[in-house]
Amino acid sequence: MSRALVIVGTVLGATSFSHAQISYVSQSRSVNAFSSGPNQSIASTDFGLFDALATSAFPEEGALSTASQTSTLGIDSITATASTSAEALNGFSSSSSTFFSVTFDIAFEAEFFFDGSLFVSQFGDSSLLLSGPSGEVLRLGEIPGSSFVQGLETDGVFEPGRYSLVARGFGRSSSDIGDAGGFNFTLSVVPAPGAGALFACSIFMTRRRRP
């Protein structure tokens, strides 16, 4: 008589590999508008969709400032579109800002794809910084006082660890000159080749007994 015993052990590196999951740790997103009139500030309260517009106006001074942001924090992507503008007449001033900051963990090696841009006019300002366990991953902007549009499309690999993505846009009026600043980006994460592969360990034991 012959008996065969097969033991198969299956190990998965994570609960699911259909997505390279982004695990969010903290977030701070806001829009702010200031002038001699009523000011307005709006901040996100959770990790859900943030879609906000802040406005401040003072017609007597020709002052108007606005700041907007629409951003999402998905399981495998982060997106944001934000802009600011500010204008004022007769030596008066106004300003606006939009801010995006998120900290997240990557549990397993993953590829990332980034497509984004910044814009600035006159005295506006905008910047973006992505950093990780080994330091700076990519950077855009930080060129205040000049008009420009700066874009970047790139890809790379996220090692397991904690990451931070921060973007800012500012608009400031000065000497009757209006200005603006803002950002637009998509960061996508997908499993790296071989990450989360199915591991199986099979032990085949055959024991033969004579009747």
PDB file of C-alpha atoms in Angstrom, residues 20 22 76-80 104 106 109-117 128 130 137-138 140 152-159 163 165 184-193:
ATOM      1  CA  ALA A  20       0.594  48.823  -4.535  1.00  0.00           C
ATOM      2  CA  ILE A  22      -0.377  53.705  -0.188  1.00  0.00           C
ATOM      3  CA  ASP A  76      -2.563  53.809  -5.507  1.00  0.00           C
ATOM      4  CA  SER A  77      -2.492  57.446  -6.646  1.00  0.00           C
ATOM      5  CA  ILE A  78      -2.371  61.019  -5.361  1.00  0.00           C
ATOM      6  CA  THR A  79      -3.709  63.902  -7.452  1.00  0.00           C
ATOM      7  CA  ALA A  80      -3.992  67.650  -6.951  1.00  0.00           C
ATOM      8  CA  PHE A 104       2.443  58.048   3.582  1.00  0.00           C
ATOM      9  CA  ILE A 106       5.013  52.165   1.207  1.00  0.00           C
ATOM     10  CA  GLU A 109       8.976  47.963  -3.278  1.00  0.00           C
ATOM     11  CA  ALA A 110       6.896  49.745  -5.928  1.00  0.00           C
ATOM     12  CA  GLU A 111       7.338  51.738  -9.106  1.00  0.00           C
ATOM     13  CA  PHE A 112       6.070  55.315  -9.194  1.00  0.00           C
ATOM     14  CA  PHE A 113       5.082  57.583 -12.064  1.00  0.00           C
ATOM     15  CA  PHE A 114       4.947  61.358 -11.607  1.00  0.00           C
ATOM     16  CA  ASP A 115       3.478  63.910 -14.000  1.00  0.00           C
ATOM     17  CA  GLY A 116       3.177  67.467 -12.731  1.00  0.00           C
ATOM     18  CA  SER A 117       3.694  71.154 -13.321  1.00  0.00           C
ATOM     19  CA  LEU A 128       6.766  70.918  -4.830  1.00  0.00           C
ATOM     20  CA  LEU A 130       8.746  64.657  -2.707  1.00  0.00           C
ATOM     21  CA  VAL A 137      13.147  62.103  -4.540  1.00  0.00           C
ATOM     22  CA  LEU A 138      12.138  65.028  -6.780  1.00  0.00           C
ATOM     23  CA  LEU A 140       9.998  71.511  -8.598  1.00  0.00           C
ATOM     24  CA  LEU A 152       8.200  67.277 -14.972  1.00  0.00           C
ATOM     25  CA  GLU A 153       7.312  63.782 -16.083  1.00  0.00           C
ATOM     26  CA  THR A 154       9.403  61.027 -14.520  1.00  0.00           C
ATOM     27  CA  ASP A 155       9.336  57.602 -12.917  1.00  0.00           C
ATOM     28  CA  GLY A 156      11.338  55.635 -10.381  1.00  0.00           C
ATOM     29  CA  VAL A 157      11.179  53.089  -7.597  1.00  0.00           C
ATOM     30  CA  PHE A 158       9.868  53.521  -4.072  1.00  0.00           C
ATOM     31  CA  GLU A 159      11.728  51.456  -1.522  1.00  0.00           C
ATOM     32  CA  TYR A 163       7.436  59.399   2.229  1.00  0.00           C
ATOM     33  CA  LEU A 165       4.823  65.084  -0.567  1.00  0.00           C
ATOM     34  CA  ASN A 184      -1.004  70.341 -10.813  1.00  0.00           C
ATOM     35  CA  PHE A 185       0.236  66.755 -10.436  1.00  0.00           C
ATOM     36  CA  THR A 186      -0.530  63.046 -10.434  1.00  0.00           C
ATOM     37  CA  LEU A 187       1.590  60.532  -8.530  1.00  0.00           C
ATOM     38  CA  SER A 188       0.778  56.890  -9.325  1.00  0.00           C
ATOM     39  CA  VAL A 189       2.191  53.785  -7.631  1.00  0.00           C
ATOM     40  CA  VAL A 190       2.211  50.249  -9.051  1.00  0.00           C
ATOM     41  CA  PRO A 191       3.788  46.999  -7.782  1.00  0.00           C
ATOM     42  CA  ALA A 192       7.420  46.565  -8.810  1.00  0.00           C
ATOM     43  CA  PRO A 193       8.160  43.504 -10.947  1.00  0.00           C
TER      44      PRO A 193
END
